[in-house]
Coordinates of C-alpha atoms in Angstrom, one line a residue:
M1 CA 23.4 2.7 -24.4
K2 CA 21.8 -0.6 -24.8
I3 CA 23.0 -3.4 -22.1
T4 CA 23.0 -6.9 -23.4
R5 CA 23.0 -10.0 -21.3
K6 CA 26.6 -10.7 -21.7
I7 CA 27.6 -7.9 -19.7
L8 CA 28.4 -9.0 -16.2
A9 CA 26.8 -6.9 -13.3
I10 CA 28.5 -7.0 -9.9
I11 CA 26.5 -6.0 -6.9
S12 CA 28.1 -5.4 -3.6
I13 CA 26.2 -5.8 -0.6
I14 CA 27.6 -3.7 2.2
A15 CA 26.7 -4.8 5.8
L16 CA 25.8 -1.9 7.9
T17 CA 27.1 -1.6 11.4
F18 CA 24.8 -0.4 13.9
S19 CA 25.7 0.5 17.7
L20 CA 23.5 -1.0 20.4
T21 CA 21.2 1.5 21.7
A22 CA 19.4 1.5 25.1
C23 CA 16.1 0.5 23.3
G24 CA 17.8 -2.8 22.5
G25 CA 17.1 -4.2 25.9
G26 CA 20.8 -5.6 26.3
T27 CA 19.6 -9.0 25.7
K28 CA 21.4 -11.7 23.8
D29 CA 18.8 -11.7 21.0
S30 CA 18.9 -7.7 20.6
K31 CA 22.6 -7.8 20.2
A32 CA 22.1 -10.5 17.5
E33 CA 20.0 -8.1 15.4
G34 CA 22.7 -5.6 15.0
N35 CA 25.4 -8.1 14.7
N36 CA 27.4 -7.8 11.4
E37 CA 28.4 -11.5 11.4
S38 CA 24.8 -12.5 11.5
V39 CA 24.1 -10.5 8.7
E40 CA 26.8 -11.8 6.6
D41 CA 26.0 -15.3 7.6
T42 CA 22.3 -15.0 6.5
S43 CA 23.3 -13.6 3.2
T44 CA 25.5 -16.4 2.2
S45 CA 22.9 -18.9 3.1
G46 CA 21.2 -21.0 0.3
S47 CA 17.8 -20.3 1.8
L48 CA 17.8 -16.6 1.9
L49 CA 15.4 -15.1 -0.5
K50 CA 16.6 -12.2 -2.4
V51 CA 13.9 -9.8 -3.3
Q52 CA 13.9 -6.6 -5.8
I53 CA 11.6 -3.7 -5.0
D54 CA 11.5 -0.4 -7.1
A55 CA 11.4 1.9 -4.0
E56 CA 13.1 2.3 -0.7
V57 CA 10.9 1.3 2.5
A58 CA 9.8 4.6 3.7
S59 CA 9.1 3.5 7.4
M60 CA 9.2 0.7 9.5
D61 CA 6.7 2.1 12.3
P62 CA 3.4 0.3 11.7
Q63 CA 1.2 3.3 12.6
I64 CA 3.2 5.6 10.3
A65 CA 3.7 3.5 7.4
T66 CA 1.5 4.3 4.3
D67 CA 3.0 2.5 1.3
G68 CA 3.0 -1.1 -0.2
I69 CA 6.7 -1.8 0.2
S70 CA 6.8 -0.8 3.8
F71 CA 3.8 -2.8 4.6
E72 CA 5.2 -5.9 3.0
V73 CA 8.4 -5.6 5.1
L74 CA 6.6 -4.9 8.1
A75 CA 4.3 -7.8 7.5
A76 CA 7.2 -10.2 7.3
V77 CA 8.7 -9.0 10.6
T78 CA 5.5 -8.2 12.6
E79 CA 2.1 -10.2 13.0
G80 CA -1.3 -8.9 14.3
L81 CA -4.3 -10.6 15.8
Y82 CA -5.0 -12.1 12.0
S83 CA -3.1 -12.8 9.1
L84 CA -3.9 -13.6 5.2
S85 CA -4.0 -17.1 4.1
D86 CA -3.0 -18.3 0.6
D87 CA -6.6 -17.7 -0.6
G88 CA -6.9 -14.2 0.9
S89 CA -9.1 -15.1 3.5
A90 CA -8.4 -13.9 7.4
V91 CA -7.0 -16.4 9.6
E92 CA -6.1 -16.2 13.5
A93 CA -2.4 -15.3 13.9
I94 CA -1.4 -14.1 17.3
A95 CA -5.2 -14.7 18.2
D96 CA -5.7 -18.1 19.8
K97 CA -9.3 -17.9 20.4
V98 CA -12.1 -15.1 19.2
E99 CA -15.5 -14.9 20.7
K100 CA -17.9 -12.3 19.0
S101 CA -21.0 -11.0 20.4
E102 CA -24.3 -12.0 18.6
D103 CA -24.9 -8.2 17.7
G104 CA -21.5 -8.2 16.2
L105 CA -20.2 -5.3 18.3
T106 CA -17.9 -7.1 20.7
Y107 CA -14.8 -9.2 20.0
T108 CA -13.0 -10.8 23.0
V109 CA -9.7 -12.2 21.8
T110 CA -7.5 -14.8 23.6
L111 CA -3.9 -14.4 22.6
K112 CA -1.2 -17.2 21.9
D113 CA 1.9 -17.5 24.0
T114 CA 4.0 -15.3 21.7
K115 CA 7.2 -13.4 22.0
W116 CA 8.9 -10.3 20.7
S117 CA 12.2 -10.7 19.2
N118 CA 13.9 -9.9 22.5
G119 CA 12.3 -12.7 24.3
T120 CA 9.6 -10.6 26.1
P121 CA 6.0 -11.8 26.0
V122 CA 3.4 -10.2 23.2
T123 CA 0.5 -8.8 25.5
A124 CA -2.9 -7.6 25.2
K125 CA -1.3 -4.3 26.3
D126 CA 0.9 -4.0 23.3
F127 CA -2.3 -4.0 21.1
V128 CA -3.8 -1.3 23.4
F129 CA -1.0 0.7 23.2
A130 CA -0.4 0.6 19.5
W131 CA -4.3 1.4 18.6
R132 CA -4.4 4.1 21.2
R133 CA -1.1 5.5 19.4
L134 CA -2.7 5.1 15.8
V135 CA -5.8 7.5 16.7
D136 CA -3.9 9.8 19.1
P137 CA -3.8 13.2 17.2
A138 CA -0.4 13.4 18.3
T139 CA 0.9 10.6 16.5
A140 CA -0.1 12.5 13.2
S141 CA -0.8 8.9 11.5
E142 CA -1.9 9.0 7.8
Y143 CA -3.8 6.1 8.5
S144 CA -5.5 7.0 11.8
F145 CA -8.8 6.9 9.6
I146 CA -8.5 3.2 9.2
A147 CA -9.4 2.6 13.2
G148 CA -12.8 4.2 12.0
I149 CA -13.2 2.0 8.7
A150 CA -12.7 -1.1 11.3
G151 CA -15.6 0.5 13.4
I152 CA -13.7 0.6 16.5
K153 CA -15.6 2.6 19.1
N154 CA -15.0 6.1 19.4
A155 CA -11.9 6.0 16.9
D156 CA -13.3 8.7 14.5
A157 CA -14.0 11.0 17.8
I158 CA -10.7 10.7 19.0
V159 CA -9.1 11.1 15.5
N160 CA -11.1 14.4 15.4
G161 CA -9.9 15.8 18.7
E162 CA -13.2 15.3 20.4
M163 CA -12.1 12.4 22.8
T164 CA -9.1 10.9 24.1
P165 CA -7.2 8.0 23.0
D166 CA -7.9 6.1 26.2
Q167 CA -11.5 6.0 25.4
L168 CA -11.0 3.8 22.3
G169 CA -13.0 1.0 22.1
I170 CA -10.0 -1.5 23.1
T171 CA -9.1 -2.8 26.8
A172 CA -6.8 -5.5 28.1
K173 CA -8.7 -7.3 30.6
D174 CA -5.5 -9.3 31.6
D175 CA -2.0 -10.0 29.6
K176 CA -3.8 -12.7 27.4
T177 CA -7.4 -11.4 26.8
L178 CA -8.2 -8.3 24.4
V179 CA -11.5 -6.9 24.5
I180 CA -12.6 -4.8 21.3
E181 CA -15.8 -2.8 21.2
L182 CA -17.3 -1.4 17.7
D183 CA -19.6 1.2 17.2
T184 CA -21.2 -1.1 14.2
P185 CA -20.7 -4.2 12.8
V186 CA -18.0 -4.4 10.0
P187 CA -18.2 -7.6 7.6
F188 CA -14.4 -7.4 6.8
F189 CA -13.1 -6.7 10.5
E190 CA -11.1 -9.7 10.8
S191 CA -9.3 -9.1 7.4
L192 CA -8.5 -5.3 8.5
M193 CA -7.0 -6.9 11.6
A194 CA -4.1 -8.2 9.3
F195 CA -3.3 -5.1 8.0
P196 CA 0.0 -3.4 9.3
S197 CA -1.9 -0.2 11.1
F198 CA -3.2 -2.6 13.8
F199 CA 0.3 -4.5 14.6
P200 CA 1.2 -4.4 18.1
V201 CA 4.0 -2.3 19.7
N202 CA 5.5 -2.9 22.9
E203 CA 5.1 0.4 24.9
E204 CA 8.2 -0.2 27.3
F205 CA 10.6 -0.7 24.1
Y206 CA 9.1 2.4 22.1
N207 CA 9.6 4.7 25.3
K208 CA 13.2 3.7 25.4
C209 CA 13.4 4.4 21.9
G210 CA 11.8 7.8 21.8
D211 CA 12.0 9.5 18.6
K212 CA 14.4 7.1 17.3
F213 CA 11.9 4.2 17.5
A214 CA 11.8 2.1 14.1
T215 CA 14.8 3.8 12.4
T216 CA 17.3 1.3 13.0
V217 CA 17.9 -2.4 13.7
D218 CA 18.2 -1.7 17.5
T219 CA 15.2 0.5 17.3
I220 CA 12.8 -2.1 15.9
L221 CA 11.1 -5.0 17.8
C222 CA 9.6 -8.1 15.7
N223 CA 7.3 -10.7 16.5
G224 CA 6.7 -12.1 12.9
A225 CA 8.3 -14.9 11.1
F226 CA 11.5 -12.6 10.2
K227 CA 13.4 -10.3 12.4
V228 CA 15.5 -7.2 11.1
A229 CA 19.3 -7.8 10.5
S230 CA 20.2 -4.6 8.9
Y231 CA 18.2 -1.5 8.1
E232 CA 18.5 2.4 8.0
P233 CA 15.9 5.0 6.4
A234 CA 16.5 5.2 2.5
A235 CA 18.8 1.9 2.6
T236 CA 19.2 0.1 -0.8
T237 CA 19.6 -3.2 1.1
I238 CA 17.5 -4.4 3.8
N239 CA 17.9 -8.0 5.5
L240 CA 15.9 -10.0 7.4
E241 CA 16.6 -13.4 9.2
K242 CA 14.5 -15.9 10.7
N243 CA 13.0 -14.9 14.1
T244 CA 13.6 -18.1 16.5
N245 CA 11.1 -16.4 18.9
Y246 CA 8.3 -16.7 16.4
W247 CA 5.2 -18.8 17.5
D248 CA 5.2 -20.6 14.4
A249 CA 8.8 -20.7 13.8
D250 CA 9.0 -24.6 12.9
K251 CA 7.0 -23.8 9.6
V252 CA 9.3 -21.0 8.6
Q253 CA 11.8 -22.6 6.0
L254 CA 13.8 -19.5 4.6
S255 CA 17.0 -18.5 6.6
G256 CA 16.0 -14.7 5.8
I257 CA 14.9 -12.2 3.0
Q258 CA 17.2 -9.6 1.4
Y259 CA 15.6 -6.9 -0.1
Q260 CA 17.4 -4.8 -2.9
V261 CA 16.3 -1.6 -4.0
I262 CA 16.8 -1.7 -7.8
K263 CA 14.9 0.9 -9.7
D264 CA 16.2 0.3 -13.4
S265 CA 14.6 -2.6 -15.2
Q266 CA 17.8 -3.6 -17.1
Q267 CA 19.9 -3.8 -13.8
T268 CA 17.1 -5.6 -12.5
M269 CA 17.3 -8.4 -15.1
L270 CA 21.1 -8.7 -15.0
S271 CA 21.0 -9.1 -11.3
Y272 CA 18.2 -11.9 -11.7
Q273 CA 20.2 -13.6 -14.5
N274 CA 23.6 -13.3 -12.3
G275 CA 21.8 -15.0 -9.6
D276 CA 21.7 -12.2 -7.4
L277 CA 17.9 -12.2 -7.2
D278 CA 15.5 -14.8 -6.6
V279 CA 12.3 -12.5 -7.4
A280 CA 12.5 -9.6 -9.5
T281 CA 9.8 -7.4 -11.4
L282 CA 9.9 -6.7 -15.0
S283 CA 8.6 -4.0 -17.2
G284 CA 8.1 -3.0 -20.8
E285 CA 9.9 -4.8 -23.7
Q286 CA 11.5 -7.2 -20.9
V287 CA 7.9 -8.7 -20.5
E288 CA 7.8 -9.8 -24.3
Q289 CA 11.4 -10.9 -23.9
F290 CA 10.8 -13.2 -21.1
Q291 CA 7.2 -14.1 -21.0
S292 CA 7.8 -17.6 -22.3
D293 CA 10.5 -18.2 -19.7
P294 CA 8.8 -21.0 -17.3
E295 CA 9.9 -18.7 -14.4
F296 CA 7.6 -16.0 -15.8
K297 CA 4.5 -15.0 -13.7
N298 CA 1.8 -12.6 -14.3
I299 CA -0.3 -11.4 -11.5
M300 CA -2.9 -9.0 -11.4
S301 CA -2.9 -6.6 -8.3
G302 CA -5.4 -4.1 -7.0
Y303 CA -3.3 -1.0 -7.4
L304 CA -5.1 1.7 -9.3
W305 CA -2.7 4.2 -10.9
Y306 CA -4.3 7.8 -11.5
I307 CA -3.8 11.5 -12.0
A308 CA -4.2 13.5 -9.0
S309 CA -5.2 17.1 -9.6
N310 CA -4.9 20.1 -7.0
K311 CA -8.2 21.7 -7.1
K312 CA -6.5 24.7 -5.1
V313 CA -4.6 25.3 -8.4
A314 CA -6.1 27.9 -10.9
G315 CA -7.5 26.0 -13.9
L316 CA -7.3 22.6 -12.2
D317 CA -10.3 23.8 -10.1
N318 CA -12.4 23.7 -13.4
E319 CA -14.1 20.5 -14.0
N320 CA -13.9 20.8 -18.0
L321 CA -10.3 21.2 -17.7
R322 CA -10.0 18.0 -15.4
K323 CA -12.3 16.0 -18.1
A324 CA -10.3 17.3 -21.0
I325 CA -6.9 15.9 -19.4
S326 CA -8.6 12.7 -18.2
L327 CA -10.0 12.0 -21.9
S328 CA -6.8 13.0 -23.8
Y329 CA -4.5 9.9 -23.3
D330 CA -4.4 6.5 -24.7
K331 CA -4.8 4.0 -21.9
E332 CA -4.7 1.1 -24.1
A333 CA -1.2 2.1 -25.6
I334 CA -0.1 2.6 -22.0
V335 CA -0.9 -1.1 -20.8
N336 CA -0.1 -2.7 -24.3
N337 CA 2.8 -0.7 -25.6
I338 CA 4.6 0.7 -22.4
L339 CA 3.8 -1.4 -19.3
K340 CA 2.9 -4.9 -21.1
D341 CA 2.9 -6.6 -17.8
G342 CA -0.8 -7.4 -17.6
S343 CA -2.2 -4.0 -16.5
I344 CA -5.4 -3.1 -17.8
K345 CA -6.8 0.2 -18.6
A346 CA -8.7 2.1 -15.7
D347 CA -11.9 3.8 -16.7
F348 CA -13.0 3.5 -13.2
L349 CA -12.1 4.3 -9.1
V350 CA -12.9 0.9 -7.9
P351 CA -10.9 -1.7 -9.7
T352 CA -11.9 -5.1 -10.9
L353 CA -11.5 -8.3 -8.6
L354 CA -11.5 -6.3 -5.4
A355 CA -14.8 -7.3 -4.1
T356 CA -18.2 -9.0 -4.5
G357 CA -21.6 -7.6 -3.5
P358 CA -24.6 -9.2 -1.9
D359 CA -25.4 -10.8 -5.3
G360 CA -22.1 -12.4 -5.6
K361 CA -20.9 -10.4 -8.4
D362 CA -17.6 -8.3 -8.7
F363 CA -18.3 -4.7 -7.7
R364 CA -17.3 -3.8 -11.6
D365 CA -19.6 -6.5 -13.0
G366 CA -22.9 -4.3 -14.3
T367 CA -21.1 -1.1 -12.9
D368 CA -20.7 1.9 -15.5
T369 CA -17.1 3.1 -16.6
Y370 CA -16.3 6.6 -16.6
L371 CA -13.7 9.0 -18.5
S372 CA -12.7 6.6 -21.1
T373 CA -10.2 8.1 -23.8
D374 CA -11.8 10.1 -26.4
K375 CA -9.6 12.5 -27.7
A376 CA -12.1 14.5 -29.7
K377 CA -14.6 14.9 -26.3
A378 CA -11.2 15.8 -24.7
L379 CA -10.9 18.9 -27.2
E380 CA -14.5 19.7 -26.8
Y381 CA -14.3 19.7 -22.8
Y382 CA -11.0 21.7 -23.4
D383 CA -12.4 24.4 -25.4
K384 CA -15.2 24.7 -22.9
A385 CA -12.9 25.2 -20.0
K386 CA -10.5 28.0 -22.2
T387 CA -13.8 29.9 -22.4
E388 CA -14.8 29.6 -19.0
L389 CA -11.4 30.6 -17.6
G390 CA -10.5 33.0 -20.3
K391 CA -7.3 31.4 -21.1
D392 CA -6.0 29.7 -24.2
S393 CA -2.7 28.0 -22.8
F394 CA -2.0 26.5 -19.6
E395 CA 1.3 24.8 -17.9
Y396 CA 1.4 22.6 -15.0
T397 CA 3.9 20.3 -13.5
M398 CA 3.2 16.6 -12.9
L399 CA 5.2 15.0 -10.0
I400 CA 6.2 11.3 -10.5
D401 CA 8.4 8.5 -8.8
D402 CA 11.7 7.8 -9.9
A403 CA 10.9 4.3 -10.9
E404 CA 11.7 3.5 -14.5
S405 CA 8.0 2.4 -15.3
A406 CA 6.7 5.4 -13.6
Q407 CA 8.8 7.7 -15.8
N408 CA 8.0 5.9 -18.7
V409 CA 4.2 6.4 -18.3
A410 CA 4.5 9.8 -17.3
Q411 CA 6.4 10.7 -20.4
F412 CA 4.0 9.2 -22.8
I413 CA 1.3 11.0 -21.0
Q414 CA 2.9 14.3 -21.3
A415 CA 3.2 13.9 -24.9
E416 CA -0.5 12.8 -25.5
I417 CA -1.7 15.9 -23.5
Q418 CA 0.4 18.3 -25.3
T419 CA -0.4 16.9 -28.7
N420 CA -4.1 16.6 -28.1
L421 CA -4.8 19.7 -26.0
P422 CA -2.9 22.5 -27.9
G423 CA -1.5 25.3 -25.8
M424 CA -1.3 22.9 -22.6
K425 CA 2.4 22.0 -21.4
I426 CA 3.0 19.6 -19.1
N427 CA 6.4 19.4 -17.0
I428 CA 7.6 16.5 -15.2
E429 CA 9.4 16.6 -11.7
T430 CA 10.9 13.3 -10.7
L431 CA 11.2 12.3 -6.9
P432 CA 11.7 9.3 -4.9
K433 CA 8.4 8.0 -3.7
K434 CA 8.4 9.3 -0.2
N435 CA 9.2 12.8 -1.0
R436 CA 6.5 12.7 -3.9
L437 CA 3.9 11.3 -1.1
E438 CA 5.0 14.2 1.1
R439 CA 4.4 16.8 -1.3
L440 CA 0.9 15.4 -2.3
R441 CA -0.3 15.1 1.2
A442 CA 0.8 18.8 1.8
D443 CA -1.1 19.8 -1.2
D444 CA 2.2 21.1 -2.5
F445 CA 1.6 19.9 -6.1
E446 CA -0.3 20.6 -9.4
L447 CA -0.5 17.2 -10.9
G448 CA 0.7 13.8 -9.4
L449 CA 0.9 10.4 -10.9
T450 CA 0.2 8.2 -8.0
R451 CA -1.6 5.0 -6.9
W452 CA -3.6 3.4 -4.2
G453 CA -3.9 -0.2 -3.1
P454 CA -6.8 -1.7 -1.2
D455 CA -6.2 -2.2 2.4
Y456 CA -9.3 -4.5 2.5
A457 CA -11.6 -6.2 0.3
D458 CA -14.6 -3.5 0.0
P459 CA -15.1 -0.8 -2.4
M460 CA -14.8 1.7 0.5
T461 CA -10.9 1.3 0.7
Y462 CA -11.2 3.5 -2.5
L463 CA -14.4 5.6 -1.9
D464 CA -13.6 6.6 1.9
M465 CA -10.5 8.4 0.2
W466 CA -12.6 11.1 -1.1
I467 CA -14.4 12.3 1.9
T468 CA -13.7 16.2 2.9
G469 CA -10.2 16.3 5.1
S470 CA -9.2 12.7 4.3
P471 CA -5.2 12.6 4.3
N472 CA -5.4 10.6 1.0
N473 CA -7.8 13.1 -0.6
Y474 CA -5.1 14.8 -2.4
G475 CA -6.1 18.0 -4.2
A476 CA -8.8 18.8 -1.5
W477 CA -12.0 17.8 -3.2
S478 CA -15.0 18.3 -1.1
N479 CA -18.7 17.5 -1.6
T480 CA -20.8 17.6 1.3
E481 CA -23.5 14.9 -0.4
Y482 CA -20.7 12.7 -0.9
D483 CA -19.5 12.9 2.7
S484 CA -23.1 12.0 3.9
L485 CA -23.2 9.1 1.5
I486 CA -20.0 7.6 2.7
Q487 CA -20.7 8.1 6.3
S488 CA -24.0 6.6 6.2
A489 CA -22.7 3.5 4.3
K490 CA -20.0 3.3 7.1
K491 CA -22.0 3.7 10.3
G492 CA -25.4 5.0 9.4
E493 CA -28.8 3.6 7.9
L494 CA -27.0 2.3 4.8
A495 CA -24.6 0.3 6.7
L496 CA -27.4 -1.9 8.1
D497 CA -28.6 -2.9 4.6
S498 CA -26.1 -4.6 2.3
E499 CA -28.0 -4.3 -1.1
K500 CA -28.8 -0.5 -0.6
R501 CA -25.2 0.0 0.7
W502 CA -23.8 -1.7 -2.2
E503 CA -25.8 0.6 -4.8
A504 CA -24.7 3.6 -2.8
L505 CA -21.2 2.8 -3.0
K506 CA -21.8 2.7 -6.9
K507 CA -23.4 6.1 -6.6
A508 CA -20.5 7.3 -4.8
E509 CA -17.9 6.2 -7.4
K510 CA -20.5 8.1 -10.0
M511 CA -20.1 11.2 -8.2
V512 CA -16.3 11.0 -7.9
M513 CA -15.8 10.3 -11.5
D514 CA -18.4 12.7 -12.9
D515 CA -16.5 15.3 -11.3
A516 CA -13.2 14.0 -12.7
V517 CA -11.6 14.3 -9.2
I518 CA -9.1 11.8 -10.5
C519 CA -7.7 11.0 -14.1
P520 CA -7.7 7.3 -13.7
V521 CA -4.7 5.7 -15.8
Y522 CA -4.4 1.8 -15.4
Q523 CA -5.1 -1.0 -12.8
Q524 CA -1.7 -2.6 -12.5
G525 CA -0.5 -6.3 -13.3
N526 CA 2.8 -7.5 -12.1
A527 CA 4.9 -9.4 -14.4
V528 CA 7.5 -11.3 -12.0
M529 CA 10.4 -13.4 -12.4
I530 CA 10.7 -16.2 -9.8
K531 CA 13.8 -18.7 -9.8
K532 CA 12.3 -22.2 -10.2
N533 CA 13.8 -23.4 -6.8
V534 CA 11.6 -20.7 -5.2
S535 CA 8.0 -21.7 -4.2
G536 CA 5.3 -20.7 -1.8
I537 CA 5.2 -17.0 -2.3
E538 CA 1.6 -15.7 -1.4
F539 CA 0.4 -13.0 -3.8
H540 CA -2.6 -10.9 -2.5
S541 CA -4.4 -8.2 -4.3
V542 CA -5.6 -6.6 -1.0
G543 CA -3.7 -5.4 2.1
I544 CA -0.4 -7.1 2.1
N545 CA 0.7 -7.9 -1.9
R546 CA 3.4 -10.6 -1.0
V547 CA 3.7 -12.8 2.2
Y548 CA 6.9 -14.9 2.8
K549 CA 6.1 -16.9 5.6
N550 CA 5.4 -20.4 3.8
T551 CA 8.2 -19.9 1.0
T552 CA 10.8 -22.2 0.3
K553 CA 14.1 -22.0 -1.6
N554 CA 15.8 -25.4 -2.4

């Protein structure tokens, strides 16, 4: 049934009641975090920013979270040594003064006087505990690899179980002084420190919470611009309120943020038009309908959407079959006729506007493209694959998110593959994002429509995914030459020569794409509606996508 603008939508926000737990600390502040009255007062305030998201927050644990939505909410309530400015550059946050050794291997960081939301000081020990927890194999963090990307001394060896977490290159000289040692200089080290995996965790609070840490209001401790007022796993509404203990609280103008999980695009726009949302994301025909509206914004993001294929599955271990699939669907039609949100077709692994090289040019400038749509060529590869595999028909299931845009794209791809590769049947299995990711990481899938967003402004944020054993290497591709190339570009001979490293990264992308490790689809654009009385939302294509610290709502 088509829903018109005349239909009135009523969205009821139900305040969630939480009982205090031991890890709440028993302070006045911790009680306020779980106080229903506080949530109600915040939700009726004129300076409460109401934001639509299309998937649930998967985790509020900074060392466990892996998805962009979780990262966004975490960054609103927690802060690390650095944060990102409005132009995307790294600026000191909790770090007050940073001294860098001449060889680039040692950072001595003096911390500001800052507090957690329960009033206890944020100390250097909170960073030591969090970072050791990140690399500890017992934590099983999917993002443990990022400590090695940051170059932190002994990180890779600890993740691999060859050393113990207390041997990580981070020490607390005293409560206010943090010393960080690197294995090799990392030019983007500061920007990485703004990433949630490196956020601090108070050890005493964590130990009191035990396995309930970061699962309820009273098991989440905040040191950011906002603090959590209502939250539970898989909640459809999450309320944040201004954190009066935040070191820069005077600059925070919002009374809070309310995140609403709305996956249907029509419901989203009804909520926006009724005043129940201040920020909403559009898709499909809505973009054409509202793109002339002064509240419409089009923003390019760094997210790459692609189809992962499980190399352990019969048939998908065949390079020609993977190439046939990748060339068989019309990417231009996807971005122009289905998404219509500023997304561009992806004939690459490393997106555009991600990073510039030693020559000052974007990585994509002058770099080859790969796996462009070619339905005749797709049929040639398909015929070769059928001969090599001794089969004339294939059937696979593709896992997708339950968001409307993902379903629309998947259904188009399904029709294209089945039309252009006769005998190929594609089934679609729709899951909540969290469950889809769990299946991909466990290699419990055949095909999966998924995405990756850049954690830092360097091609390595995409290329490091495909080394043998990477938790994000969905489908278990392995190539020893590729592994060696990436390792050298990270910490070996290539890491010491910026120009040779840049060329090596282009070679690495070519290796992945020539083997059709992934089937690229599109680089995501975001069509967003923002109420005219809202200003100061910072959009970033790298790391945290949206930052609200300097946002105002009049």
